[in-house]
Amino acid sequence: MTEAGDQPGPGALEGVRVVELCDELGMFAGKLLADMGAEVVKVEPPEGDRTRTYPPFVDDEPGPERSLFFWHYNTSKAGVTLDLGAAADRERLRTLIDRADILLQSGEAGAELEYESLRETNEGLIMVTLSPFGRGMPREDEASTDLTILAGGGPVWNCGYDDHSLPPVRGGGNQGYHTASHYAVMSALVALLYRDETGQGQHIDVNAHAAANVTTEAGTYTWLVAQETVQRQTGRHAGVNPSMPSQVLCSDGRYVNTGIPPRRPESFGAVCEWLRTTGLAEEFLEFPLLEEGMRRERFDMSMLQQDEELMAIFGAGREAMNFLASRLTSYEFFTGGQERGFQIGIIYSPEEVLEDPHFIARGFPVEVEHPELERTVTYPGAPYQFEASPWRIRRRAPLLGEDNERVFAELAGDGG
Amino acid sequence: MPQALSHLRICDFTGQLAGAGATRFLAAFGAQVIRIEDPVNQGRWDILRGMPPYVDDRRGVEFGGPFNNHNVEKLGVTLNLRTERGKELLRELVKVSDVVAENFSAGVMERWGFGYEELQAIREDIIYVSNCGFGHRGPYRDFKTWGPIVQAVSGLTFSSGLPDQPPAGWGYSYMDHTGAYYMAIAILMALRHRNRKGEGQWVDLGCTEAGASLTGPAILDYTVNGRPLRRQGSPNSNRNQFPAMAPHGIYPSREEDTWVAISCREERDWRAFGEVTGEAWTQEGRFSDLRGRLVAEDALDELVAGWTRARGNFEAAALLQGAGIPATAVQRPQERIDQDPNTAAWGLWPTVKHRDMGDVRVDGLPVHFSETDWRMERGGPCLGEHNEEVFGGLLGLTSEEIASLTEEGVL
């Protein structure tokens, strides 16, 4: 495993100053910037951010320094507490913003801040506001959560099961918030590059409901282009027309995605070889059809309906993949198939990813020190590998008010 | 309105959505994105060129709806990299580009002689961002993926589902969209680094890692508390874990396959739910606090479903929203695209002009900038549509040269 502290070099955003006044909608944006080297100062109320009360907790014991939710979303940030009901602290916030390159805002704290007034004392400021429906939009007063953003915004309609008496499904992990945060970061960076050229800052309005709407692939463009409606299917793309199942339970009780079945002579050859190598060829009664597929000069999928033998061969290829999956462990099927050129996948649970040799070899699990607990904790690592200006968790999430002294002294030093 | 990125040029080898989505975002802010395609196989590096949906009965590489959607505002050129002259022209193009972006399988660019080292030899501060499922290094470097495989391996498919059912997964390539977002972020951050330090670099983006970084709290619950997401009764992703809420779910409404999503965030929402519905069971002692509602969540969900089943999904959502409770119909494409006042007011579905398809609506962007907002007017490029503009206007070839290179199969 890679030690987070060992990687040399400044992050790509070294020197970029960010003030974060965000609830759970936008706090991931702050993490994405902070892990790339931006100096993100997270502003919390004196009693602590609300997400410090979110589970899961260390050893299941609640406490402001024990929320793993808070830990994950606030790595590499500095933390200060301000009582925004008090004039002196509002002044401190203003000074912080005056010195900042980027202000990230979502939720109630700082909702009253107006860009026009902030730019009077910080012309280059880039202010990014994240909200569920966008500012000034018809539905802006509606209450929302990650669930309702994804359900009203399109993703949920696409996800679920072939059995439509079961409800459609929201994907786990607050991905509606993540998508809004991704757009916040992309946009802040565009504005930063523009400011590098012109010196000019600006305000950016990020709309989470709209972000979900444009993150639904065919569900959207099938309607936009052809006015047709896709229907959800178990574990695969929603479609106008049903497709064949693609998930199989392996011998170890885990599922795999069997991908696209063989449809080239060489992939039939690979399936034959795979069945022989695993000693399963004898048991697979349609083996001769696979050999026939191997001998065909080419495979014209557009002839499938007209060519009965081709149809039988194609069906046998699909069955062979399902058969192999059911008889092998998920990991054997995944690596055995991929090594033979099949685009197939093991369906890992999140924690299983950390134990996969590829993720370990690339240094994905990273160790982060929590000195006050005398613990080192394994975190998910870099989403991208920068050669010259690396991603790095610079410090665990801030303790409540941990950086007050340093940050306030710096503000005072600036005459703030 | 000025365009924020009009000073930048991207030499673009991306395709499908995982790559094309990244340069699409940059093009909407004015970056000159020059998409390079292969004339020999008629642009089929990108399978979406000919894929449905279609605007009418016409078929072929100029009529794929997804390709148009993912490539708005880009220029399209053809270049045959099997030829020496094609390679020369690419070198000239790289010389005047800030970024080379691609999402081929690992090793493809190297085989053509355009790996990072060669690119850097052409232009020292070039930024090279590669994007594939498992990245360019590591044991699975040669493994192949597309969206559903990335989602499977990264933990996202497993995280989406109901108890006692197989994984529901994502009914689309969530990680093609999101991989593209990470690719755009990588390009922009590398440009920022170049602005400050004068150096380019290679960014190796593996979409499975980007995906795995989106399940953080679940991972920490395992590494700190030893509690895996793979356990009895888990996951149930329509319920909420972090933080727990109840009721929280997707409930059936009156018409077949219509649904309403409801979240009661805290006690205030729950009390309001009781007042709006007027149902006696909401006053039962077992539901009086969150702990009780979580213990009896199956029974609670049945009762909530009894109330929602008697109503239309938009009607139920409006009643609850009127009391400040997060609730919404699970909107079908038509409902959120053509009937939702919010997407219309935002201007979320701009119409672009495609040379052969004509006017087509596409995905807009969920952001608005006060000074340099995005623009989408031009549809995805037809094959080689901008050869004249790029090889002539940018690289200085004459029309005659372009014509003869086209004849020779270089363009």
XYZ file of C-alpha atoms in Angstrom, chain A residues 19-21 41 43 80 82 84 87-100 103 109-110 112-113 118 408 411:
30
model
C -13.565 28.797 1.364
C -16.170 26.088 1.808
C -19.573 26.833 3.294
C -10.876 26.206 4.655
C -16.295 26.873 7.838
C -12.523 26.734 11.386
C -17.495 30.741 13.054
C -22.326 33.649 11.739
C -20.862 40.417 13.845
C -17.193 39.751 14.623
C -17.306 36.309 13.071
C -19.236 37.558 10.037
C -16.402 40.026 9.573
C -13.882 37.182 9.812
C -15.798 35.275 7.159
C -15.769 38.308 4.909
C -12.002 38.626 5.303
C -11.573 34.937 4.537
C -13.622 35.349 1.367
C -11.729 38.498 0.419
C -8.537 36.446 0.347
C -10.050 33.473 -1.465
C -16.032 30.246 -2.555
C -24.945 28.634 5.880
C -23.913 31.535 3.683
C -27.487 35.110 2.018
C -24.078 35.905 0.506
C -18.501 40.040 -2.447
C -7.456 33.654 12.453
C -6.366 36.917 8.901
